[in-house]
Amino acid sequence: MPPKKRRQKVQTATAAAKAHSQDTTRLINQALADGNDIAQLRKLAAVRGLVNTELRAKLWPRLLAGQEGFPALPAAAAAAAAGGASPVPPAAAHSHRISSDGLNRRLSINSPVADGSNSSSSGGASAAGQSEALEQYLEWAAGTHKDSNTVKVDVERSLHSFASSLSSEEREARREELARLLNAVVVKHEGAVHYYQGLHDVAAVLLLVAGELPAFDLLCRLATGHLRDATRPSLDPVIELLGLMQLIVREADSELANFLERQGLPPFYALSWYITWFSHDLSQFGEVCRLFDLFLATHPLMPLYVGAVAMHSQRSQLLAAEEMPMLHSKLVNLAITKRATADQLAVQAIELFKRAPPQQLIASHSLLLQQCVAPRVRLQGGVWQYPEPRTSGPGLWSQQRLQLLVQQMLRLPLPGTPAQRKKLVLASVTGVLGSIYVVAMCMLMARNGNASPLTMLYKL
């Protein structure tokens, strides 16, 4: 392409991006003027993105929590939005010098909680509340836990890729904040939340966008919500839900899914995508933040859908892999945004999610996922609900219970010849499996509000 046409193309793309950002900002301000319309804000964040760091610092907490636990935006911001003025202004950055263990520590407060519209509270009471919150935070941050050394090692090698503009001093300061943030989240939950390698990547993005204390609020919610399966004592729940990856890929690209099956490739290539939200795989901070807009606004399994559409966008490269190790290497090192931008991946992932949501995949393949939370997450009243998985109870058949039943059946003294006994055992096992299938489908349909087969038979 001639240089002149190339310049014209770049200028056109830049103008289009600017117009898109301005239009998105207008729509966001309109949603804020309409009583903080959280449903519209989530839709805008997922489909269009939140434009800039200032808006993300303001809106990420609301995307995750809805109105629960977060006050409305300041009246001045709503008034400016109603008048069609500039976007929500950046949160004011306050610096507090706090003494802890004889050291002065600087905490950047950039939080919707700190500057929320609470006109009934006096300034002194607000400052006292902030001071108390800071003291509690520092107490948690100074605590230790079983993974304290792992946090230290991970933090020391963090903030390189998309924080390259920071000076050495600034990077070290951010690392100190990051270490405090991660330790505080784990210590606060007293053994209910466990650190995993990769959580520091997610925390770093939250820290750079929102500041230390707001990032603490966000990470606490993520650790007990969207990322709950990864913060348990082991990653077994995450491994279980990765079993959905092949089904999602099949919905995105059946030929590619068949190729993965023929190669015998397990879905572990998607582990980093899920537990780090691609923050470990992308070097452009803007792309990472754009995907965080999507993930904070939508279902916890959306990273798997983004991974599937990214795989589809680079299918020719993947289909060219001759052996399973080569295919696994290509996927682990996949340049997610090589063939599609973060915006395009977000839109495609949303469409794929609408076409094949997790509960539909689980029901159509009669899956009994017992350990993981993510497939059961739902929005209720504008707030995310995270029902704990049932690991025992009436009507729930675990793999261990099924194996025990089969073993007991095999030990029963049965009449007839060996061949006849073998046929009887096989028939019995088939009957048990059929019964389990019917019961599971009845439970699944009842949970989704549909009439179960047994209910339909009863009405005949």
mmCIF file of C-alpha atoms in Angstrom, residues 17 20-29 40-53 55-56 59-60 63 286-295 297 342-344 346-347 350:
data_model
loop_
_atom_site.group_PDB
_atom_site.id
_atom_site.type_symbol
_atom_site.label_atom_id
_atom_site.label_comp_id
_atom_site.label_asym_id
_atom_site.label_seq_id
_atom_site.Cartn_x
_atom_site.Cartn_y
_atom_site.Cartn_z
ATOM 1 C CA ALA A 17 -12.042 5.328 17.192
ATOM 2 C CA HIS A 20 -16.701 5.697 18.989
ATOM 3 C CA SER A 21 -15.139 6.763 22.303
ATOM 4 C CA GLN A 22 -17.113 10.008 22.376
ATOM 5 C CA ASP A 23 -20.363 8.204 21.623
ATOM 6 C CA THR A 24 -19.629 5.582 24.280
ATOM 7 C CA THR A 25 -18.889 8.308 26.828
ATOM 8 C CA ARG A 26 -22.190 10.005 25.984
ATOM 9 C CA LEU A 27 -24.088 6.738 26.477
ATOM 10 C CA ILE A 28 -22.317 6.084 29.781
ATOM 11 C CA ASN A 29 -23.200 9.539 31.052
ATOM 12 C CA GLN A 40 -27.076 -0.420 30.740
ATOM 13 C CA LEU A 41 -23.623 0.219 32.206
ATOM 14 C CA ARG A 42 -22.850 -3.510 32.104
ATOM 15 C CA LYS A 43 -24.019 -3.704 28.510
ATOM 16 C CA LEU A 44 -21.907 -0.710 27.479
ATOM 17 C CA ALA A 45 -18.842 -2.055 29.273
ATOM 18 C CA ALA A 46 -19.188 -5.463 27.632
ATOM 19 C CA VAL A 47 -20.035 -4.406 24.075
ATOM 20 C CA ARG A 48 -18.264 -1.046 23.740
ATOM 21 C CA GLY A 49 -15.738 -0.827 26.573
ATOM 22 C CA LEU A 50 -15.256 1.945 29.126
ATOM 23 C CA VAL A 51 -12.963 4.190 27.059
ATOM 24 C CA ASN A 52 -10.373 5.272 29.648
ATOM 25 C CA THR A 53 -8.809 4.644 33.033
ATOM 26 C CA LEU A 55 -14.131 5.818 33.825
ATOM 27 C CA ARG A 56 -12.914 2.346 34.703
ATOM 28 C CA LEU A 59 -17.363 2.049 37.141
ATOM 29 C CA TRP A 60 -15.552 -1.259 37.654
ATOM 30 C CA LEU A 63 -20.051 -3.588 37.219
ATOM 31 C CA GLY A 286 -5.342 -1.066 26.875
ATOM 32 C CA GLU A 287 -6.242 -4.516 25.515
ATOM 33 C CA VAL A 288 -6.109 -6.023 29.005
ATOM 34 C CA CYS A 289 -8.376 -3.309 30.409
ATOM 35 C CA ARG A 290 -10.819 -3.741 27.530
ATOM 36 C CA LEU A 291 -11.172 -7.438 28.330
ATOM 37 C CA PHE A 292 -11.513 -6.636 32.043
ATOM 38 C CA ASP A 293 -14.457 -4.383 31.102
ATOM 39 C CA LEU A 294 -16.085 -7.431 29.563
ATOM 40 C CA PHE A 295 -15.247 -9.870 32.354
ATOM 41 C CA ALA A 297 -19.661 -6.939 33.458
ATOM 42 C CA ALA A 342 -9.967 -6.942 22.000
ATOM 43 C CA ASP A 343 -13.158 -5.126 20.982
ATOM 44 C CA GLN A 344 -13.891 -7.678 18.261
ATOM 45 C CA ALA A 346 -15.471 -9.186 23.200
ATOM 46 C CA VAL A 347 -18.378 -8.821 20.771
ATOM 47 C CA ILE A 350 -20.842 -12.284 23.762
#
